[in-house]
Amino acid sequence: MKKTILSFIIILVIIGTATRQNSFANNRFSQDHITKMLKSFYTCLATIHNLNKLDSVKRLNCTSNYFKEIENQEMLDYEPLIKAQDFGFDCLKTLTIKKDLKRADLYYVTYIEPNTKMKVTIKLIIVKEKERYKIDYVFLDKI
């Protein structure tokens, strides 16, 4: 009887460890996809100068709710997705993307503004929408 209970406990520990490792691998896979999506998105923001194409890129990478919110933010004198009025190739050189350690959906995009040499940090909420990761919210704070 003791051998049966001990065997059962060992099997549970093995299954629990395997499940946790699989969950970690899936989380790492998601994090890599989100990082690639954000790098691609910010590269497009820096290199595309046609407003129609920029809107298409935003529609593709932002949820429909957030895209509507962007359109309604006419009172802002800066672009919330870059926390500035302009974002160019020089900004891409210093672009970093980090996941928050506590919240699974919170990411920080950081770059150095080339003229002022100031560090700019954008806090984003990322969600999965129809098998694609998208920006769902950008925290607005003072620039």
mmCIF file of N, CA and C in Angstrom, residues 45-117:
data_model
loop_
_atom_site.group_PDB
_atom_site.id
_atom_site.type_symbol
_atom_site.label_atom_id
_atom_site.label_comp_id
_atom_site.label_asym_id
_atom_site.label_seq_id
_atom_site.Cartn_x
_atom_site.Cartn_y
_atom_site.Cartn_z
ATOM 1 N N LEU A 45 6.239 52.308 -37.881
ATOM 2 C CA LEU A 45 5.970 53.693 -37.486
ATOM 3 C C LEU A 45 7.138 54.612 -37.840
ATOM 4 N N ALA A 46 8.349 54.087 -37.754
ATOM 5 C CA ALA A 46 9.540 54.904 -38.024
ATOM 6 C C ALA A 46 9.821 55.061 -39.506
ATOM 7 N N THR A 47 9.396 54.104 -40.315
ATOM 8 C CA THR A 47 9.816 54.106 -41.720
ATOM 9 C C THR A 47 8.715 54.456 -42.717
ATOM 10 N N ILE A 48 7.460 54.311 -42.330
ATOM 11 C CA ILE A 48 6.358 54.617 -43.251
ATOM 12 C C ILE A 48 5.926 56.064 -43.042
ATOM 13 N N HIS A 49 5.869 56.819 -44.116
ATOM 14 C CA HIS A 49 5.500 58.229 -44.011
ATOM 15 C C HIS A 49 4.151 58.537 -44.660
ATOM 16 N N ASN A 50 3.547 57.555 -45.305
ATOM 17 C CA ASN A 50 2.235 57.717 -45.912
ATOM 18 C C ASN A 50 1.169 57.519 -44.826
ATOM 19 N N LEU A 51 0.332 58.519 -44.593
ATOM 20 C CA LEU A 51 -0.652 58.456 -43.508
ATOM 21 C C LEU A 51 -1.650 57.317 -43.666
ATOM 22 N N ASN A 52 -2.050 57.009 -44.897
ATOM 23 C CA ASN A 52 -2.982 55.900 -45.119
ATOM 24 C C ASN A 52 -2.342 54.570 -44.744
ATOM 25 N N LYS A 53 -1.074 54.399 -45.104
ATOM 26 C CA LYS A 53 -0.374 53.164 -44.745
ATOM 27 C C LYS A 53 -0.176 53.072 -43.233
ATOM 28 N N LEU A 54 0.116 54.207 -42.590
ATOM 29 C CA LEU A 54 0.265 54.211 -41.132
ATOM 30 C C LEU A 54 -1.034 53.809 -40.447
ATOM 31 N N ASP A 55 -2.159 54.311 -40.947
ATOM 32 C CA ASP A 55 -3.454 53.914 -40.391
ATOM 33 C C ASP A 55 -3.688 52.415 -40.562
ATOM 34 N N SER A 56 -3.299 51.872 -41.698
ATOM 35 C CA SER A 56 -3.445 50.431 -41.934
ATOM 36 C C SER A 56 -2.601 49.629 -40.952
ATOM 37 N N VAL A 57 -1.386 50.093 -40.707
ATOM 38 C CA VAL A 57 -0.492 49.414 -39.757
ATOM 39 C C VAL A 57 -1.090 49.480 -38.350
ATOM 40 N N LYS A 58 -1.641 50.621 -37.989
ATOM 41 C CA LYS A 58 -2.266 50.758 -36.670
ATOM 42 C C LYS A 58 -3.487 49.853 -36.547
ATOM 43 N N ARG A 59 -4.310 49.793 -37.590
ATOM 44 C CA ARG A 59 -5.495 48.922 -37.568
ATOM 45 C C ARG A 59 -5.098 47.456 -37.418
ATOM 46 N N LEU A 60 -4.004 47.076 -38.046
ATOM 47 C CA LEU A 60 -3.539 45.697 -37.990
ATOM 48 C C LEU A 60 -2.983 45.343 -36.611
ATOM 49 N N ASN A 61 -2.340 46.290 -35.948
ATOM 50 C CA ASN A 61 -1.625 46.008 -34.703
ATOM 51 C C ASN A 61 -2.314 46.508 -33.440
ATOM 52 N N CYS A 62 -3.435 47.192 -33.583
ATOM 53 C CA CYS A 62 -4.201 47.673 -32.428
ATOM 54 C C CYS A 62 -5.599 47.065 -32.471
ATOM 55 N N THR A 63 -6.169 46.829 -31.302
ATOM 56 C CA THR A 63 -7.542 46.324 -31.277
ATOM 57 C C THR A 63 -8.474 47.396 -31.835
ATOM 58 N N SER A 64 -9.631 46.978 -32.297
ATOM 59 C CA SER A 64 -10.572 47.947 -32.866
ATOM 60 C C SER A 64 -11.004 48.971 -31.818
ATOM 61 N N ASN A 65 -11.156 48.534 -30.564
ATOM 62 C CA ASN A 65 -11.521 49.478 -29.502
ATOM 63 C C ASN A 65 -10.438 50.531 -29.305
ATOM 64 N N TYR A 66 -9.181 50.097 -29.294
ATOM 65 C CA TYR A 66 -8.111 51.074 -29.089
ATOM 66 C C TYR A 66 -7.957 51.976 -30.316
ATOM 67 N N PHE A 67 -8.138 51.420 -31.510
ATOM 68 C CA PHE A 67 -8.031 52.254 -32.711
ATOM 69 C C PHE A 67 -9.081 53.367 -32.679
ATOM 70 N N LYS A 68 -10.294 53.040 -32.238
ATOM 71 C CA LYS A 68 -11.339 54.070 -32.104
ATOM 72 C C LYS A 68 -10.921 55.119 -31.079
ATOM 73 N N GLU A 69 -10.298 54.670 -30.003
ATOM 74 C CA GLU A 69 -9.825 55.599 -28.969
ATOM 75 C C GLU A 69 -8.752 56.536 -29.528
ATOM 76 N N ILE A 70 -7.864 56.008 -30.369
ATOM 77 C CA ILE A 70 -6.829 56.834 -31.003
ATOM 78 C C ILE A 70 -7.486 57.938 -31.827
ATOM 79 N N GLU A 71 -8.501 57.565 -32.601
ATOM 80 C CA GLU A 71 -9.183 58.546 -33.449
ATOM 81 C C GLU A 71 -9.855 59.643 -32.624
ATOM 82 N N ASN A 72 -10.281 59.318 -31.407
ATOM 83 C CA ASN A 72 -10.971 60.289 -30.557
ATOM 84 C C ASN A 72 -10.019 61.132 -29.709
ATOM 85 N N GLN A 73 -8.729 60.900 -29.813
ATOM 86 C CA GLN A 73 -7.758 61.626 -28.991
ATOM 87 C C GLN A 73 -7.165 62.817 -29.738
ATOM 88 N N GLU A 74 -7.998 63.556 -30.402
ATOM 89 C CA GLU A 74 -7.536 64.710 -31.172
ATOM 90 C C GLU A 74 -6.985 65.820 -30.285
ATOM 91 N N MET A 75 -7.359 65.832 -29.010
ATOM 92 C CA MET A 75 -6.908 66.904 -28.131
ATOM 93 C C MET A 75 -5.433 66.767 -27.751
ATOM 94 N N LEU A 76 -4.854 65.608 -27.958
ATOM 95 C CA LEU A 76 -3.443 65.409 -27.628
ATOM 96 C C LEU A 76 -2.557 66.065 -28.678
ATOM 97 N N ASP A 77 -1.448 66.612 -28.229
ATOM 98 C CA ASP A 77 -0.511 67.223 -29.177
ATOM 99 C C ASP A 77 0.661 66.292 -29.476
ATOM 100 N N TYR A 78 0.477 65.010 -29.178
ATOM 101 C CA TYR A 78 1.497 64.008 -29.472
ATOM 102 C C TYR A 78 0.821 62.680 -29.794
ATOM 103 N N GLU A 79 1.572 61.781 -30.374
ATOM 104 C CA GLU A 79 1.078 60.448 -30.724
ATOM 105 C C GLU A 79 1.295 59.528 -29.516
ATOM 106 N N PRO A 80 0.221 59.000 -28.907
ATOM 107 C CA PRO A 80 0.370 58.175 -27.705
ATOM 108 C C PRO A 80 1.214 56.909 -27.911
ATOM 109 N N LEU A 81 1.177 56.345 -29.102
ATOM 110 C CA LEU A 81 1.930 55.114 -29.356
ATOM 111 C C LEU A 81 3.443 55.324 -29.344
ATOM 112 N N ILE A 82 3.873 56.568 -29.521
ATOM 113 C CA ILE A 82 5.313 56.869 -29.471
ATOM 114 C C ILE A 82 5.635 57.894 -28.388
ATOM 115 N N LYS A 83 4.603 58.444 -27.785
ATOM 116 C CA LYS A 83 4.729 59.464 -26.745
ATOM 117 C C LYS A 83 5.580 60.640 -27.221
ATOM 118 N N ALA A 84 5.364 61.018 -28.476
ATOM 119 C CA ALA A 84 6.095 62.126 -29.102
ATOM 120 C C ALA A 84 5.328 62.552 -30.345
ATOM 121 N N GLN A 85 5.844 63.560 -31.020
ATOM 122 C CA GLN A 85 5.245 63.983 -32.280
ATOM 123 C C GLN A 85 5.921 63.316 -33.461
ATOM 124 N N ASP A 86 7.141 62.867 -33.272
ATOM 125 C CA ASP A 86 7.907 62.294 -34.375
ATOM 126 C C ASP A 86 8.685 61.086 -33.874
ATOM 127 N N PHE A 87 8.801 60.086 -34.736
ATOM 128 C CA PHE A 87 9.517 58.861 -34.384
ATOM 129 C C PHE A 87 10.234 58.393 -35.637
ATOM 130 N N GLY A 88 11.547 58.434 -35.616
ATOM 131 C CA GLY A 88 12.301 58.095 -36.811
ATOM 132 C C GLY A 88 13.266 56.947 -36.605
ATOM 133 N N PHE A 89 14.078 56.737 -37.620
ATOM 134 C CA PHE A 89 15.029 55.628 -37.622
ATOM 135 C C PHE A 89 15.995 55.707 -36.444
ATOM 136 N N ASP A 90 16.407 56.909 -36.047
ATOM 137 C CA ASP A 90 17.324 57.058 -34.912
ATOM 138 C C ASP A 90 16.725 56.512 -33.620
ATOM 139 N N CYS A 91 15.417 56.610 -33.482
ATOM 140 C CA CYS A 91 14.748 56.074 -32.293
ATOM 141 C C CYS A 91 14.809 54.548 -32.268
ATOM 142 N N LEU A 92 14.737 53.932 -33.445
ATOM 143 C CA LEU A 92 14.777 52.467 -33.532
ATOM 144 C C LEU A 92 16.088 51.892 -33.019
ATOM 145 N N LYS A 93 17.165 52.639 -33.181
ATOM 146 C CA LYS A 93 18.482 52.151 -32.757
ATOM 147 C C LYS A 93 18.531 51.866 -31.259
ATOM 148 N N THR A 94 17.734 52.584 -30.486
ATOM 149 C CA THR A 94 17.757 52.415 -29.030
ATOM 150 C C THR A 94 16.492 51.748 -28.495
ATOM 151 N N LEU A 95 15.631 51.268 -29.375
ATOM 152 C CA LEU A 95 14.353 50.679 -28.983
ATOM 153 C C LEU A 95 14.558 49.383 -28.205
ATOM 154 N N THR A 96 13.920 49.289 -27.038
ATOM 155 C CA THR A 96 13.915 48.046 -26.266
ATOM 156 C C THR A 96 12.479 47.734 -25.862
ATOM 157 N N ILE A 97 12.193 46.447 -25.723
ATOM 158 C CA ILE A 97 10.857 45.997 -25.343
ATOM 159 C C ILE A 97 11.008 45.018 -24.193
ATOM 160 N N LYS A 98 10.285 45.284 -23.111
ATOM 161 C CA LYS A 98 10.360 44.409 -21.936
ATOM 162 C C LYS A 98 8.965 44.111 -21.428
ATOM 163 N N LYS A 99 8.802 42.878 -20.985
ATOM 164 C CA LYS A 99 7.542 42.437 -20.391
ATOM 165 C C LYS A 99 7.576 42.762 -18.906
ATOM 166 N N ASP A 100 6.448 43.178 -18.369
ATOM 167 C CA ASP A 100 6.348 43.425 -16.938
ATOM 168 C C ASP A 100 6.490 42.099 -16.192
ATOM 169 N N LEU A 101 7.145 42.122 -15.060
ATOM 170 C CA LEU A 101 7.377 40.891 -14.308
ATOM 171 C C LEU A 101 6.132 40.390 -13.584
ATOM 172 N N LYS A 102 5.191 41.279 -13.302
ATOM 173 C CA LYS A 102 4.004 40.880 -12.546
ATOM 174 C C LYS A 102 2.771 40.672 -13.417
ATOM 175 N N ARG A 103 2.573 41.546 -14.389
ATOM 176 C CA ARG A 103 1.388 41.463 -15.253
ATOM 177 C C ARG A 103 1.760 40.843 -16.590
ATOM 178 N N ALA A 104 1.067 39.803 -16.967
ATOM 179 C CA ALA A 104 1.380 39.087 -18.204
ATOM 180 C C ALA A 104 1.059 39.896 -19.451
ATOM 181 N N ASP A 105 0.142 40.850 -19.347
ATOM 182 C CA ASP A 105 -0.288 41.599 -20.532
ATOM 183 C C ASP A 105 0.362 42.975 -20.658
ATOM 184 N N LEU A 106 1.250 43.331 -19.748
ATOM 185 C CA LEU A 106 1.850 44.666 -19.723
ATOM 186 C C LEU A 106 3.273 44.636 -20.282
ATOM 187 N N TYR A 107 3.517 45.524 -21.242
ATOM 188 C CA TYR A 107 4.841 45.636 -21.868
ATOM 189 C C TYR A 107 5.314 47.079 -21.829
ATOM 190 N N TYR A 108 6.636 47.233 -21.792
ATOM 191 C CA TYR A 108 7.265 48.554 -21.812
ATOM 192 C C TYR A 108 8.099 48.683 -23.078
ATOM 193 N N VAL A 109 7.822 49.697 -23.853
ATOM 194 C CA VAL A 109 8.621 50.014 -25.037
ATOM 195 C C VAL A 109 9.409 51.267 -24.680
ATOM 196 N N THR A 110 10.730 51.188 -24.815
ATOM 197 C CA THR A 110 11.592 52.297 -24.421
ATOM 198 C C THR A 110 12.536 52.646 -25.560
ATOM 199 N N TYR A 111 12.785 53.934 -25.717
ATOM 200 C CA TYR A 111 13.787 54.401 -26.679
ATOM 201 C C TYR A 111 14.359 55.721 -26.183
ATOM 202 N N ILE A 112 15.486 56.111 -26.747
ATOM 203 C CA ILE A 112 16.110 57.391 -26.421
ATOM 204 C C ILE A 112 15.741 58.383 -27.517
ATOM 205 N N GLU A 113 15.144 59.499 -27.125
ATOM 206 C CA GLU A 113 14.793 60.545 -28.082
ATOM 207 C C GLU A 113 16.093 61.196 -28.542
ATOM 208 N N PRO A 114 16.378 61.162 -29.859
ATOM 209 C CA PRO A 114 17.696 61.582 -30.353
ATOM 210 C C PRO A 114 18.066 63.042 -30.085
ATOM 211 N N ASN A 115 17.116 63.947 -30.119
ATOM 212 C CA ASN A 115 17.443 65.368 -29.937
ATOM 213 C C ASN A 115 17.709 65.729 -28.480
ATOM 214 N N THR A 116 16.856 65.241 -27.589
ATOM 215 C CA THR A 116 16.985 65.604 -26.177
ATOM 216 C C THR A 116 17.798 64.594 -25.373
ATOM 217 N N LYS A 117 18.021 63.416 -25.966
ATOM 218 C CA LYS A 117 18.717 62.306 -25.293
ATOM 219 C C LYS A 117 17.954 61.811 -24.063
#
